[in-house]
Short mmCIF file of C-alpha atoms and ligand atoms in Angstrom, two decimals:
data_model
loop_
_atom_site.label_atom_id
_atom_site.label_comp_id
_atom_site.label_asym_id
_atom_site.label_seq_id
_atom_site.Cartn_x
_atom_site.Cartn_y
_atom_site.Cartn_z
CA MET K 990 -186.23 -51.91 -48.72
CA SER K 991 -183.33 -50.37 -46.94
CA LEU K 992 -181.77 -47.30 -48.34
CA LEU K 993 -178.48 -48.96 -47.76
CA ALA K 994 -179.13 -51.46 -50.45
CA GLU K 995 -178.49 -48.65 -52.84
CA VAL K 996 -175.24 -47.74 -51.23
CA SER K 997 -172.22 -48.55 -53.31
CA ALA K 998 -168.57 -48.75 -52.51
CA LEU K 999 -166.83 -45.62 -51.39
CA ASP K 1000 -163.30 -46.46 -52.12
CA SER K 1001 -162.28 -46.17 -55.73
CA ALA K 1002 -159.54 -48.68 -54.94
CA SER K 1003 -162.16 -51.37 -54.39
CA SER K 1004 -164.09 -50.97 -57.58
CA ASP K 1005 -164.71 -54.74 -57.90
CA ALA K 1006 -166.65 -54.58 -54.69
CA ALA K 1007 -168.62 -51.69 -56.08
CA VAL K 1008 -169.53 -53.66 -59.16
CA SER K 1009 -170.60 -56.74 -57.25
CA GLU K 1010 -172.62 -54.59 -54.89
CA LYS K 1011 -174.53 -52.94 -57.67
CA ALA K 1012 -175.27 -56.38 -59.02
CA ALA K 1013 -176.58 -57.37 -55.60
CA VAL K 1014 -178.77 -54.30 -55.49
CA THR K 1015 -180.54 -55.04 -58.75
CA GLU K 1016 -181.25 -58.59 -57.57
CA SER K 1017 -182.46 -57.75 -54.14
CA ALA K 1018 -184.17 -54.41 -54.41
CA PRO K 1019 -186.65 -54.23 -57.23
CA VAL K 1020 -189.22 -52.94 -54.73
CA SER K 1021 -188.12 -49.34 -54.70
CA ASP K 1022 -190.58 -48.09 -57.28
CA SER K 1023 -191.18 -44.38 -57.27
CA ALA K 1024 -194.73 -44.49 -55.91
CA LEU K 1025 -193.55 -46.07 -52.68
CA ASP K 1026 -190.62 -43.71 -52.43
CA THR K 1027 -192.60 -40.52 -52.73
CA GLU K 1028 -195.16 -41.89 -50.30
CA SER K 1029 -192.56 -42.57 -47.64
CA ALA K 1030 -190.65 -39.40 -48.45
CA LYS K 1031 -193.56 -37.37 -47.16
CA ALA K 1032 -193.60 -38.96 -43.74
CA PRO K 1033 -190.85 -37.90 -41.38
CA LEU K 1034 -188.49 -40.70 -40.47
CA VAL K 1035 -187.78 -39.25 -37.06
CA SER K 1036 -190.22 -36.96 -35.37
CA LEU K 1037 -189.83 -35.41 -31.95
CA SER K 1038 -192.54 -33.36 -30.35
CA ALA K 1039 -192.27 -31.44 -27.09
CA LEU K 1040 -189.49 -33.78 -26.01
CA THR K 1041 -188.30 -33.21 -22.46
CA LYS K 1042 -185.61 -34.88 -20.42
CA SER K 1043 -184.11 -34.08 -17.02
CA PHE K 1044 -181.27 -35.64 -15.10
CA GLY K 1045 -182.51 -35.39 -11.53
CA ASP K 1046 -183.21 -31.72 -10.98
CA LEU K 1047 -181.37 -30.64 -14.08
CA PRO K 1048 -183.61 -30.06 -17.10
CA VAL K 1049 -181.51 -30.88 -20.16
CA LEU K 1050 -184.10 -30.98 -22.95
CA LYS K 1051 -186.88 -28.45 -22.51
CA GLY K 1052 -189.32 -29.24 -25.27
CA ILE K 1053 -187.73 -30.19 -28.55
CA ASP K 1054 -189.72 -30.33 -31.78
CA LEU K 1055 -187.88 -31.78 -34.73
CA GLU K 1056 -188.77 -33.68 -37.86
CA VAL K 1057 -186.22 -35.41 -40.01
CA ARG K 1058 -187.23 -36.68 -43.44
CA PRO K 1059 -185.78 -39.68 -45.20
CA GLY K 1060 -182.50 -38.85 -46.88
CA GLU K 1061 -182.01 -35.65 -44.92
CA VAL K 1062 -178.70 -34.77 -43.31
CA VAL K 1063 -179.29 -32.75 -40.16
CA SER K 1064 -176.37 -31.27 -38.24
CA ILE K 1065 -176.81 -30.36 -34.61
CA ILE K 1066 -174.48 -27.73 -33.24
CA GLY K 1067 -174.30 -25.91 -29.95
CA ARG K 1068 -172.29 -25.28 -26.81
CA SER K 1069 -171.07 -28.00 -24.55
CA GLY K 1070 -173.88 -29.00 -22.22
CA SER K 1071 -176.66 -27.72 -24.46
CA GLY K 1072 -178.15 -31.22 -24.65
CA LYS K 1073 -176.99 -32.39 -28.10
CA SER K 1074 -175.84 -35.84 -26.98
CA THR K 1075 -178.87 -36.28 -24.76
CA LEU K 1076 -181.11 -35.55 -27.74
CA LEU K 1077 -179.44 -38.25 -29.84
CA ARG K 1078 -179.46 -40.68 -26.94
CA CYS K 1079 -183.19 -40.21 -26.49
CA ILE K 1080 -183.81 -41.00 -30.14
CA ASN K 1081 -182.31 -44.45 -29.68
CA GLN K 1082 -183.47 -44.79 -26.10
CA LEU K 1083 -180.06 -44.96 -24.49
CA GLU K 1084 -181.80 -42.41 -22.30
CA GLN K 1085 -185.47 -42.56 -21.47
CA HIS K 1086 -187.22 -39.28 -22.13
CA ASP K 1087 -189.56 -37.78 -19.55
CA GLY K 1088 -192.17 -36.10 -21.70
CA GLY K 1089 -193.24 -35.55 -25.29
CA ALA K 1090 -193.21 -38.10 -28.06
CA ILE K 1091 -190.59 -39.71 -30.26
CA HIS K 1092 -191.65 -41.45 -33.46
CA VAL K 1093 -189.12 -43.36 -35.52
CA ALA K 1094 -190.30 -44.76 -38.85
CA GLY K 1095 -193.86 -44.23 -37.71
CA LYS K 1096 -193.44 -46.14 -34.47
CA LEU K 1097 -193.91 -44.46 -31.12
CA LEU K 1098 -191.07 -44.99 -28.65
CA ASP K 1099 -192.94 -44.89 -25.40
CA GLY K 1100 -190.08 -45.65 -23.06
CA SER K 1101 -191.79 -48.79 -21.79
CA GLU K 1102 -190.09 -52.17 -22.15
CA MET K 1103 -188.10 -51.25 -25.25
CA ASP K 1104 -187.25 -53.85 -27.78
CA ALA K 1105 -183.61 -53.03 -28.43
CA ALA K 1106 -183.49 -55.49 -31.30
CA ALA K 1107 -186.36 -53.84 -33.17
CA LEU K 1108 -185.10 -50.31 -32.58
CA ALA K 1109 -181.60 -51.18 -33.75
CA GLN K 1110 -183.01 -52.02 -37.17
CA ASP K 1111 -184.38 -48.49 -37.48
CA VAL K 1112 -181.73 -46.44 -35.70
CA GLY K 1113 -177.96 -46.91 -35.82
CA MET K 1114 -175.45 -45.00 -33.79
CA VAL K 1115 -171.78 -44.15 -33.97
CA PHE K 1116 -170.01 -42.79 -30.89
CA GLN K 1117 -167.18 -40.37 -30.38
CA SER K 1118 -165.22 -43.15 -28.66
CA PHE K 1119 -165.85 -45.81 -31.39
CA ASN K 1120 -166.82 -48.47 -28.83
CA LEU K 1121 -165.54 -51.29 -31.00
CA PHE K 1122 -165.42 -54.66 -29.26
CA PRO K 1123 -161.66 -55.06 -28.62
CA HIS K 1124 -161.80 -58.84 -28.17
CA LYS K 1125 -163.29 -59.39 -31.61
CA ARG K 1126 -161.64 -58.95 -34.96
CA VAL K 1127 -162.81 -56.18 -37.23
CA GLY K 1128 -164.92 -58.51 -39.36
CA GLU K 1129 -166.54 -60.08 -36.31
CA ASN K 1130 -167.37 -56.64 -34.95
CA VAL K 1131 -169.36 -56.02 -38.11
CA MET K 1132 -170.93 -59.49 -38.35
CA LEU K 1133 -171.91 -59.85 -34.71
CA ALA K 1134 -175.19 -57.94 -34.58
CA PRO K 1135 -176.68 -59.19 -37.85
CA MET K 1136 -176.01 -62.75 -36.68
CA LEU K 1137 -177.10 -62.37 -33.06
CA VAL K 1138 -179.94 -59.94 -33.51
CA LYS K 1139 -181.30 -60.67 -36.97
CA GLY K 1140 -180.31 -64.32 -37.17
CA VAL K 1141 -178.40 -63.85 -40.42
CA ALA K 1142 -176.37 -66.91 -41.39
CA ARG K 1143 -172.62 -66.66 -40.84
CA ASP K 1144 -171.61 -66.81 -44.50
CA VAL K 1145 -174.17 -64.19 -45.47
CA ALA K 1146 -173.11 -61.97 -42.57
CA GLU K 1147 -169.47 -62.36 -43.53
CA ARG K 1148 -170.09 -61.46 -47.16
CA GLU K 1149 -172.02 -58.42 -46.12
CA ALA K 1150 -169.41 -57.40 -43.53
CA ARG K 1151 -166.76 -57.51 -46.25
CA GLU K 1152 -168.92 -55.30 -48.44
CA MET K 1153 -169.53 -52.83 -45.64
CA LEU K 1154 -165.83 -52.70 -44.82
CA ALA K 1155 -164.99 -52.17 -48.48
CA LYS K 1156 -167.49 -49.34 -48.53
CA VAL K 1157 -165.67 -47.51 -45.75
CA GLY K 1158 -162.34 -48.20 -47.45
CA LEU K 1159 -161.20 -50.96 -45.11
CA GLY K 1160 -161.81 -54.03 -47.20
CA GLU K 1161 -158.41 -55.47 -46.32
CA LYS K 1162 -158.83 -55.10 -42.54
CA PHE K 1163 -161.39 -57.86 -42.07
CA ASP K 1164 -159.01 -60.00 -39.99
CA ALA K 1165 -157.28 -57.18 -38.11
CA TRP K 1166 -157.82 -56.45 -34.43
CA PRO K 1167 -159.36 -53.08 -33.60
CA SER K 1168 -156.27 -52.20 -31.56
CA GLN K 1169 -154.16 -52.48 -34.70
CA LEU K 1170 -156.08 -49.72 -36.46
CA SER K 1171 -155.74 -45.95 -36.33
CA GLY K 1172 -158.52 -43.94 -34.74
CA GLY K 1173 -159.89 -42.95 -38.12
CA GLN K 1174 -159.91 -46.57 -39.26
CA GLN K 1175 -161.59 -47.68 -36.04
CA GLN K 1176 -164.27 -45.08 -36.50
CA ARG K 1177 -164.90 -46.25 -40.04
CA VAL K 1178 -165.23 -49.81 -38.74
CA ALA K 1179 -167.77 -48.49 -36.26
CA ILE K 1180 -169.70 -46.95 -39.15
CA ALA K 1181 -169.56 -50.21 -41.11
CA ARG K 1182 -170.74 -52.05 -38.01
CA ALA K 1183 -173.72 -49.72 -37.68
CA LEU K 1184 -174.53 -49.97 -41.39
CA ALA K 1185 -174.53 -53.76 -41.26
CA MET K 1186 -177.83 -53.58 -39.38
CA HIS K 1187 -179.34 -51.57 -42.25
CA PRO K 1188 -180.71 -48.82 -40.06
CA LYS K 1189 -183.03 -46.24 -41.58
CA VAL K 1190 -181.29 -43.39 -39.80
CA LEU K 1191 -177.74 -43.11 -38.49
CA LEU K 1192 -176.97 -40.99 -35.43
CA CYS K 1193 -173.42 -39.71 -35.11
CA ASP K 1194 -172.28 -38.04 -31.91
CA GLU K 1195 -169.12 -36.04 -32.56
CA ILE K 1196 -167.61 -38.97 -34.35
CA THR K 1197 -164.54 -37.06 -35.47
CA SER K 1198 -163.79 -35.31 -32.18
CA ALA K 1199 -161.43 -37.98 -30.86
CA LEU K 1200 -159.43 -38.17 -34.09
CA ASP K 1201 -156.16 -36.63 -35.13
CA PRO K 1202 -156.90 -33.81 -37.58
CA GLU K 1203 -155.38 -35.64 -40.53
CA LEU K 1204 -157.73 -38.61 -39.98
CA VAL K 1205 -160.94 -36.57 -39.81
CA GLY K 1206 -161.22 -36.24 -43.59
CA ASP K 1207 -161.46 -40.00 -44.20
CA VAL K 1208 -164.40 -40.29 -41.84
CA LEU K 1209 -166.18 -37.24 -43.25
CA LYS K 1210 -165.74 -38.66 -46.75
CA VAL K 1211 -167.64 -41.76 -45.66
CA LEU K 1212 -170.47 -39.62 -44.33
CA GLU K 1213 -170.59 -37.66 -47.56
CA GLN K 1214 -170.80 -40.88 -49.48
CA LEU K 1215 -173.64 -42.08 -47.26
CA LYS K 1216 -175.54 -38.88 -47.88
CA ARG K 1217 -175.14 -39.27 -51.61
CA GLU K 1218 -176.56 -42.74 -51.31
CA GLY K 1219 -179.65 -41.46 -49.58
CA MET K 1220 -178.87 -42.32 -45.97
CA THR K 1221 -180.62 -40.25 -43.33
CA LEU K 1222 -178.07 -38.76 -40.94
CA ILE K 1223 -178.39 -36.84 -37.71
CA LEU K 1224 -174.98 -35.56 -36.73
CA VAL K 1225 -173.83 -33.75 -33.65
CA THR K 1226 -170.71 -32.10 -34.94
CA HIS K 1227 -168.09 -29.46 -34.42
CA GLU K 1228 -167.13 -29.61 -38.08
CA MET K 1229 -168.79 -26.43 -39.22
CA ASN K 1230 -167.46 -26.72 -42.74
CA PHE K 1231 -168.96 -30.13 -43.03
CA ALA K 1232 -172.30 -28.95 -41.62
CA ARG K 1233 -172.31 -26.11 -44.12
CA ASP K 1234 -171.17 -28.01 -47.20
CA VAL K 1235 -172.85 -31.36 -46.72
CA GLY K 1236 -175.75 -30.84 -44.33
CA ASP K 1237 -179.29 -30.09 -45.53
CA ARG K 1238 -180.26 -28.40 -42.31
CA VAL K 1239 -178.56 -27.10 -39.21
CA ILE K 1240 -180.07 -27.14 -35.73
CA PHE K 1241 -178.52 -24.81 -33.18
CA MET K 1242 -179.22 -26.00 -29.67
CA HIS K 1243 -179.00 -23.66 -26.73
CA GLN K 1244 -179.90 -24.49 -23.14
CA GLY K 1245 -182.00 -27.50 -24.00
CA ARG K 1246 -183.99 -25.91 -26.80
CA VAL K 1247 -183.75 -25.66 -30.57
CA HIS K 1248 -182.72 -22.06 -30.59
CA GLU K 1249 -182.41 -21.62 -34.31
CA SER K 1250 -182.59 -23.85 -37.33
CA GLY K 1251 -182.49 -23.54 -41.05
CA ASP K 1252 -180.53 -24.27 -44.16
CA PRO K 1253 -176.80 -24.10 -43.54
CA ALA K 1254 -175.93 -21.32 -45.96
CA THR K 1255 -178.42 -18.86 -44.48
CA LEU K 1256 -177.86 -19.87 -40.91
CA PHE K 1257 -174.10 -19.52 -41.03
CA ALA K 1258 -174.16 -16.32 -43.09
CA ASN K 1259 -176.96 -14.57 -41.21
CA PRO K 1260 -177.48 -15.93 -37.72
CA ALA K 1261 -180.78 -14.54 -36.46
CA THR K 1262 -180.00 -14.71 -32.76
CA GLU K 1263 -177.26 -13.24 -30.65
CA GLU K 1264 -176.55 -16.67 -29.10
CA LEU K 1265 -175.81 -18.28 -32.44
CA ARG K 1266 -173.72 -15.31 -33.51
CA GLN K 1267 -171.63 -15.67 -30.37
CA PHE K 1268 -171.35 -19.41 -30.80
CA LEU K 1269 -170.22 -19.11 -34.39
CA GLY K 1270 -167.81 -16.39 -33.42
CA ALA K 1271 -166.24 -18.73 -30.90
CA VAL K 1272 -165.94 -21.80 -33.12
CA LEU K 1273 -165.28 -20.44 -36.60
CA MET Q 941 -135.27 -88.78 21.66
CA ILE Q 942 -134.71 -89.60 18.00
CA ASP Q 943 -132.09 -87.77 16.03
CA PHE Q 944 -133.42 -85.98 12.97
CA THR Q 945 -131.19 -85.53 10.02
CA LEU Q 946 -131.77 -82.60 7.71
CA TRP Q 947 -133.25 -85.04 5.26
CA ASP Q 948 -135.68 -86.33 7.89
CA ILE Q 949 -136.87 -82.84 8.55
CA LEU Q 950 -137.21 -82.02 4.88
CA ARG Q 951 -138.97 -85.29 4.14
CA ASN Q 952 -141.54 -84.69 6.87
CA LEU Q 953 -142.08 -81.14 5.73
CA LEU Q 954 -142.54 -82.24 2.12
CA LEU Q 955 -145.11 -84.80 3.24
CA ALA Q 956 -146.97 -82.10 5.14
CA ALA Q 957 -146.69 -79.69 2.20
CA ARG Q 958 -148.90 -82.08 0.26
CA TRP Q 959 -151.70 -81.18 2.66
CA THR Q 960 -151.05 -77.50 2.23
CA LEU Q 961 -151.38 -77.99 -1.50
CA ALA Q 962 -154.46 -80.17 -1.17
CA LEU Q 963 -156.16 -77.70 1.13
CA SER Q 964 -155.23 -74.80 -1.17
CA LEU Q 965 -156.60 -76.64 -4.16
CA ILE Q 966 -159.86 -77.42 -2.41
CA ALA Q 967 -160.20 -73.85 -1.22
CA PHE Q 968 -159.43 -72.52 -4.67
CA ILE Q 969 -161.80 -74.82 -6.51
CA GLY Q 970 -164.54 -74.54 -3.89
CA GLY Q 971 -164.03 -70.81 -3.63
CA SER Q 972 -164.19 -70.47 -7.41
CA LEU Q 973 -167.44 -72.40 -7.61
CA VAL Q 974 -169.12 -70.45 -4.84
CA GLY Q 975 -167.61 -67.18 -6.07
CA LEU Q 976 -168.84 -67.89 -9.59
CA ALA Q 977 -172.31 -68.68 -8.29
CA LEU Q 978 -172.31 -65.40 -6.37
CA THR Q 979 -171.14 -63.49 -9.42
CA PHE Q 980 -173.87 -64.94 -11.60
CA LEU Q 981 -176.42 -64.40 -8.86
CA ARG Q 982 -175.47 -60.77 -8.85
CA LEU Q 983 -175.66 -60.53 -12.63
CA THR Q 984 -179.25 -61.77 -12.61
CA ARG Q 985 -180.21 -58.39 -11.19
CA TRP Q 986 -182.79 -60.08 -8.96
CA PRO Q 987 -183.97 -57.81 -6.18
CA GLY Q 988 -181.80 -58.37 -3.14
CA ALA Q 989 -179.13 -60.31 -5.03
CA ALA Q 990 -176.64 -57.44 -5.06
CA LEU Q 991 -177.27 -56.70 -1.39
CA PHE Q 992 -176.83 -60.35 -0.45
CA CYS Q 993 -173.55 -60.58 -2.36
CA ARG Q 994 -172.29 -57.38 -0.82
CA LEU Q 995 -173.09 -58.49 2.73
CA TYR Q 996 -171.52 -61.88 2.06
CA THR Q 997 -168.34 -60.27 0.74
CA GLU Q 998 -168.12 -57.79 3.56
CA LEU Q 999 -168.71 -60.47 6.18
CA PHE Q 1000 -165.81 -62.62 4.99
CA GLN Q 1001 -163.51 -59.79 4.01
CA GLY Q 1002 -164.19 -57.83 7.16
CA THR Q 1003 -163.34 -60.54 9.68
CA PRO Q 1004 -160.00 -62.28 10.22
CA LEU Q 1005 -159.63 -65.65 8.55
CA LEU Q 1006 -158.49 -66.96 11.91
CA MET Q 1007 -161.88 -66.13 13.46
CA GLN Q 1008 -163.62 -67.83 10.55
CA LEU Q 1009 -161.54 -70.94 11.17
CA PHE Q 1010 -162.33 -70.88 14.90
CA LEU Q 1011 -166.03 -70.50 14.17
CA ALA Q 1012 -165.99 -73.31 11.62
CA PHE Q 1013 -164.17 -75.62 14.01
CA PHE Q 1014 -165.10 -74.75 17.60
CA GLY Q 1015 -168.19 -72.70 16.81
CA VAL Q 1016 -170.19 -75.46 15.18
CA ALA Q 1017 -169.29 -77.79 18.02
CA VAL Q 1018 -171.58 -75.66 20.18
CA PHE Q 1019 -174.46 -76.92 18.04
CA GLY Q 1020 -173.41 -80.50 18.72
CA LEU Q 1021 -171.79 -80.92 15.32
CA ASP Q 1022 -168.48 -82.68 15.35
CA VAL Q 1023 -166.37 -81.58 12.43
CA SER Q 1024 -162.84 -82.65 11.70
CA ALA Q 1025 -160.08 -80.07 11.41
CA TRP Q 1026 -159.92 -81.03 7.72
CA THR Q 1027 -163.58 -80.25 7.07
CA ALA Q 1028 -163.53 -77.08 9.13
CA ALA Q 1029 -160.43 -75.78 7.35
CA ALA Q 1030 -161.78 -76.68 3.90
CA VAL Q 1031 -165.13 -75.02 4.57
CA ALA Q 1032 -163.67 -71.88 6.13
CA LEU Q 1033 -161.07 -71.40 3.40
CA THR Q 1034 -163.64 -72.05 0.70
CA LEU Q 1035 -165.99 -69.40 2.05
CA PHE Q 1036 -163.13 -66.97 2.57
CA SER Q 1037 -161.83 -67.49 -0.98
CA SER Q 1038 -165.28 -67.29 -2.53
CA ALA Q 1039 -165.81 -63.84 -1.04
CA PHE Q 1040 -162.53 -62.54 -2.43
CA LEU Q 1041 -162.85 -64.21 -5.82
CA HIS Q 1042 -166.40 -62.95 -6.18
CA ASP Q 1043 -165.21 -59.45 -5.41
CA ILE Q 1044 -162.39 -59.69 -7.95
CA TRP Q 1045 -164.71 -60.96 -10.67
CA ARG Q 1046 -167.47 -58.48 -9.93
CA GLY Q 1047 -164.84 -55.75 -10.21
CA CYS Q 1048 -163.73 -57.12 -13.58
CA VAL Q 1049 -167.28 -57.18 -14.94
CA GLU Q 1050 -167.78 -53.62 -13.77
CA ALA Q 1051 -164.44 -52.54 -15.21
CA VAL Q 1052 -165.61 -53.21 -18.75
CA PRO Q 1053 -166.25 -49.68 -20.05
CA LYS Q 1054 -169.82 -48.43 -20.26
CA GLY Q 1055 -169.26 -47.74 -23.94
CA GLN Q 1056 -169.17 -51.49 -24.57
CA TRP Q 1057 -172.68 -51.80 -23.14
CA GLU Q 1058 -173.88 -48.90 -25.22
CA GLY Q 1059 -172.14 -50.13 -28.36
CA ALA Q 1060 -173.89 -53.48 -27.97
CA ARG Q 1061 -177.20 -51.93 -27.03
CA VAL Q 1062 -177.44 -49.72 -30.11
CA LEU Q 1063 -176.76 -52.78 -32.25
CA GLY Q 1064 -179.80 -54.40 -30.69
CA LEU Q 1065 -178.16 -56.84 -28.28
CA GLY Q 1066 -180.14 -57.41 -25.09
CA TYR Q 1067 -178.72 -57.88 -21.61
CA LEU Q 1068 -177.95 -61.58 -21.86
CA LYS Q 1069 -176.38 -61.43 -25.32
CA THR Q 1070 -174.32 -58.41 -24.32
CA MET Q 1071 -173.15 -60.19 -21.18
CA ARG Q 1072 -172.30 -63.38 -22.97
CA HIS Q 1073 -170.65 -62.03 -26.11
CA ILE Q 1074 -169.26 -58.65 -25.09
CA ILE Q 1075 -168.86 -58.18 -21.34
CA LEU Q 1076 -167.90 -61.58 -19.94
CA PRO Q 1077 -165.17 -62.37 -22.49
CA GLN Q 1078 -163.48 -59.08 -21.66
CA ALA Q 1079 -164.03 -59.45 -17.93
CA LEU Q 1080 -162.58 -62.97 -18.05
CA ARG Q 1081 -159.41 -61.70 -19.65
CA MET Q 1082 -159.04 -59.07 -16.98
CA ALA Q 1083 -159.79 -61.57 -14.21
CA ILE Q 1084 -157.08 -64.11 -15.00
CA ALA Q 1085 -154.08 -62.31 -13.53
CA PRO Q 1086 -155.68 -61.20 -10.23
CA THR Q 1087 -157.25 -64.63 -9.82
CA VAL Q 1088 -153.90 -66.35 -10.13
CA GLY Q 1089 -152.49 -63.72 -7.81
CA PHE Q 1090 -155.14 -64.47 -5.22
CA SER Q 1091 -154.25 -68.17 -5.26
CA VAL Q 1092 -151.02 -67.13 -3.54
CA GLN Q 1093 -153.08 -65.61 -0.74
CA ILE Q 1094 -154.95 -68.89 -0.39
CA ILE Q 1095 -151.75 -70.91 -0.03
CA LYS Q 1096 -150.48 -68.59 2.65
CA GLY Q 1097 -153.92 -68.58 4.25
CA THR Q 1098 -153.80 -72.34 4.77
CA ALA Q 1099 -151.03 -71.77 7.34
CA LEU Q 1100 -153.73 -70.56 9.72
CA ALA Q 1101 -155.39 -73.98 9.61
CA SER Q 1102 -152.53 -75.12 11.83
CA VAL Q 1103 -154.20 -73.45 14.82
CA ILE Q 1104 -157.15 -75.81 14.69
CA GLY Q 1105 -154.78 -78.75 14.60
CA PHE Q 1106 -154.77 -79.46 10.89
CA VAL Q 1107 -151.34 -80.84 10.08
CA GLU Q 1108 -150.16 -78.96 7.05
CA LEU Q 1109 -146.79 -77.36 6.42
CA THR Q 1110 -146.82 -74.83 9.26
CA LYS Q 1111 -148.18 -77.28 11.83
CA ALA Q 1112 -145.61 -79.85 10.76
CA GLY Q 1113 -142.96 -77.18 11.18
CA THR Q 1114 -143.96 -76.43 14.77
CA MET Q 1115 -144.09 -80.14 15.58
CA LEU Q 1116 -140.66 -80.75 14.08
CA ASN Q 1117 -139.32 -77.76 15.92
CA ASN Q 1118 -140.56 -79.17 19.19
CA ALA Q 1119 -138.93 -82.48 18.39
CA THR Q 1120 -135.63 -81.21 17.08
CA LEU Q 1121 -135.21 -77.87 18.84
CA GLU Q 1122 -133.71 -76.53 15.67
CA PRO Q 1123 -136.04 -73.64 14.95
CA PHE Q 1124 -133.83 -71.93 12.42
CA THR Q 1125 -133.37 -74.97 10.20
CA VAL Q 1126 -136.97 -76.05 10.47
CA PHE Q 1127 -138.62 -72.71 9.84
CA ALA Q 1128 -136.17 -71.73 7.15
CA LEU Q 1129 -137.14 -74.89 5.33
CA VAL Q 1130 -140.82 -74.20 5.94
CA ALA Q 1131 -140.44 -70.73 4.49
CA LEU Q 1132 -138.50 -72.10 1.54
CA LEU Q 1133 -141.27 -74.57 0.76
CA TYR Q 1134 -143.95 -71.87 0.90
CA PHE Q 1135 -141.81 -69.77 -1.36
CA ALA Q 1136 -141.43 -72.64 -3.80
CA MET Q 1137 -145.19 -72.93 -4.01
CA CYS Q 1138 -146.03 -69.24 -4.15
CA TYR Q 1139 -143.27 -67.77 -6.25
CA PRO Q 1140 -144.14 -69.52 -9.53
CA LEU Q 1141 -147.74 -68.43 -9.09
CA SER Q 1142 -146.94 -64.79 -8.48
CA ARG Q 1143 -144.53 -64.87 -11.41
CA LEU Q 1144 -147.26 -66.36 -13.54
CA ALA Q 1145 -149.73 -63.72 -12.38
CA ARG Q 1146 -147.32 -60.92 -13.25
CA HIS Q 1147 -146.54 -62.49 -16.58
CA LEU Q 1148 -150.23 -62.85 -17.43
CA GLU Q 1149 -150.93 -59.32 -16.33
CA ALA Q 1150 -148.25 -57.96 -18.58
CA ARG Q 1151 -149.29 -60.11 -21.51
CA LEU Q 1152 -153.01 -59.55 -21.29
CA ASN Q 1153 -152.58 -55.83 -20.85
CA VAL Q 1154 -150.49 -55.09 -23.90
CA THR Q 1155 -153.50 -54.91 -26.17
CA ALA Q 1156 -157.08 -55.35 -25.16
CA ARG Q 1157 -157.01 -58.43 -27.36
N1 LIG D 338 -176.14 -39.38 -17.35
C1 LIG D 338 -176.19 -38.10 -16.92
N2 LIG D 338 -176.46 -37.83 -15.63
C2 LIG D 338 -176.53 -36.56 -15.19
N3 LIG D 338 -176.34 -35.49 -15.97
C3 LIG D 338 -176.08 -35.69 -17.26
C4 LIG D 338 -175.99 -37.00 -17.80
N4 LIG D 338 -175.71 -36.90 -19.13
C5 LIG D 338 -175.64 -35.58 -19.39
N5 LIG D 338 -175.87 -34.86 -18.29
C6 LIG D 338 -175.89 -33.39 -18.21
O1 LIG D 338 -176.80 -32.94 -19.17
C7 LIG D 338 -176.32 -31.75 -19.78
C8 LIG D 338 -176.33 -31.94 -21.28
O2 LIG D 338 -175.42 -32.93 -21.60
P1 LIG D 338 -175.12 -33.39 -23.09
O3 LIG D 338 -174.12 -34.46 -23.00
O4 LIG D 338 -176.39 -33.70 -23.78
O5 LIG D 338 -174.49 -32.07 -23.69
P2 LIG D 338 -173.79 -31.88 -25.10
O6 LIG D 338 -174.53 -30.77 -25.77
O7 LIG D 338 -173.70 -33.15 -25.81
O8 LIG D 338 -172.37 -31.35 -24.69
P3 LIG D 338 -170.93 -31.68 -25.32
O9 LIG D 338 -170.75 -30.78 -26.48
O10 LIG D 338 -169.98 -31.35 -24.21
O11 LIG D 338 -170.91 -33.12 -25.67
C9 LIG D 338 -174.97 -31.48 -19.19
O12 LIG D 338 -175.11 -30.50 -18.20
C10 LIG D 338 -174.57 -32.79 -18.59
O13 LIG D 338 -173.76 -32.58 -17.47
MG1 LIG D 339 -172.12 -34.44 -26.32
#
């Protein structure tokens, strides 16, 4: 059962939606008994081993090992060009890796004829540039993939899209056009759109970098809420405060490798390597 | 020699303008059909499809329409085929238009940002669903204004059909000029009639461009 079933509404303003959602959860998710949960909690949800990727002659990922457990929030930080985006894009096969192995939810992604539909139900992604579909209303943006990919009936998809939008605090924007929303609102629609597929892990690539500073907080609040609800998140971010306060683990990437990793408090307070010290000096 | 009143001249030109319009319409519709077929052929991603479409486009864009008309009319006669000026003009203008329309539409499909592909892909949509639901609707919106704009080029292009003896507006103009020896009156009227056909279309194209560009909607 998807972790998202347990997600409840974010916005205190839409408490009715929260109530109805909790009701829906108890109906639809009696499966999550503790035995199953602890079983699956042991297995990593995403596991990368010796992952390599080059663009032509340029090696970008030089052997990445990383395991992300269900419910974990992992922040990836590092200089521009260190391969952070490429790493995320390999996990959902927007880029084909050259070597090593990627397992998501126990399944090996072997780079052969990928089934985008199957992968999208395990891995969701939110982009820096939102990538909303401008010719579709907000609600349709959210409903589209469940209907086209999972074959969900329109009325069910619509009900769920309204719930997802309420969760990101945009319950009243169902009929708006993306172009009528602020950047922060558009990004929250993009999150709702990703959540509507009930992915097991959500990848976020600098999703607040294109936003005006005063809009960043709304988006981060949604991520915090998702973490509280047990969502697994892998975030490439420049928001060091967020990585420190909300993240379970920080990965510092440098020249295509995981240069340093650990729990945020330790890592930020006592960087072990000179490279991380310099990086933190530059961004903090 | 018969005396032509201004009305006689205008009446004859208007009659001939019907053929300009008819030829334009045929070229536009035929060109759209062939151009659409080419565009879809290219979207199939079959090996060789893109190359074929590119060569086709370059062939018709890289040679003067006049030469294409000559080839369609006199050229095929070499092979013992007897085509009327009508057929030759319709075929040549259709091929010419299809190359340009295909190029416009291909450009529109490619102008849809890569992020739209990726946004659809990470939601699990495959190539066909992405094309149908995400890319083509946006490309279509972008294509409307330049397509209407190109129809003006087709109308003006039909004037060249006069050289193979097809009696449309320009040919009628030269004939009337020979009969009346009033070149200024005749050709001013000819120009006016072309303008009357083209101006509303270019206005429409500009209007559509402005309207469809305001929001991506
Ligand atoms: N499609 C591509 N083709 C060629 N080179 C690429 C491609 N994508 C990324 N690169 C190169 O790979 C390297 C790593 O890029 P990547 O986008 O993963 O870095 P990043 O850590 O996300 O940086 P930033 O913080 O600027 O987003 C860069 O040198 C980049 O130029
Ligand atoms: Mg990046």
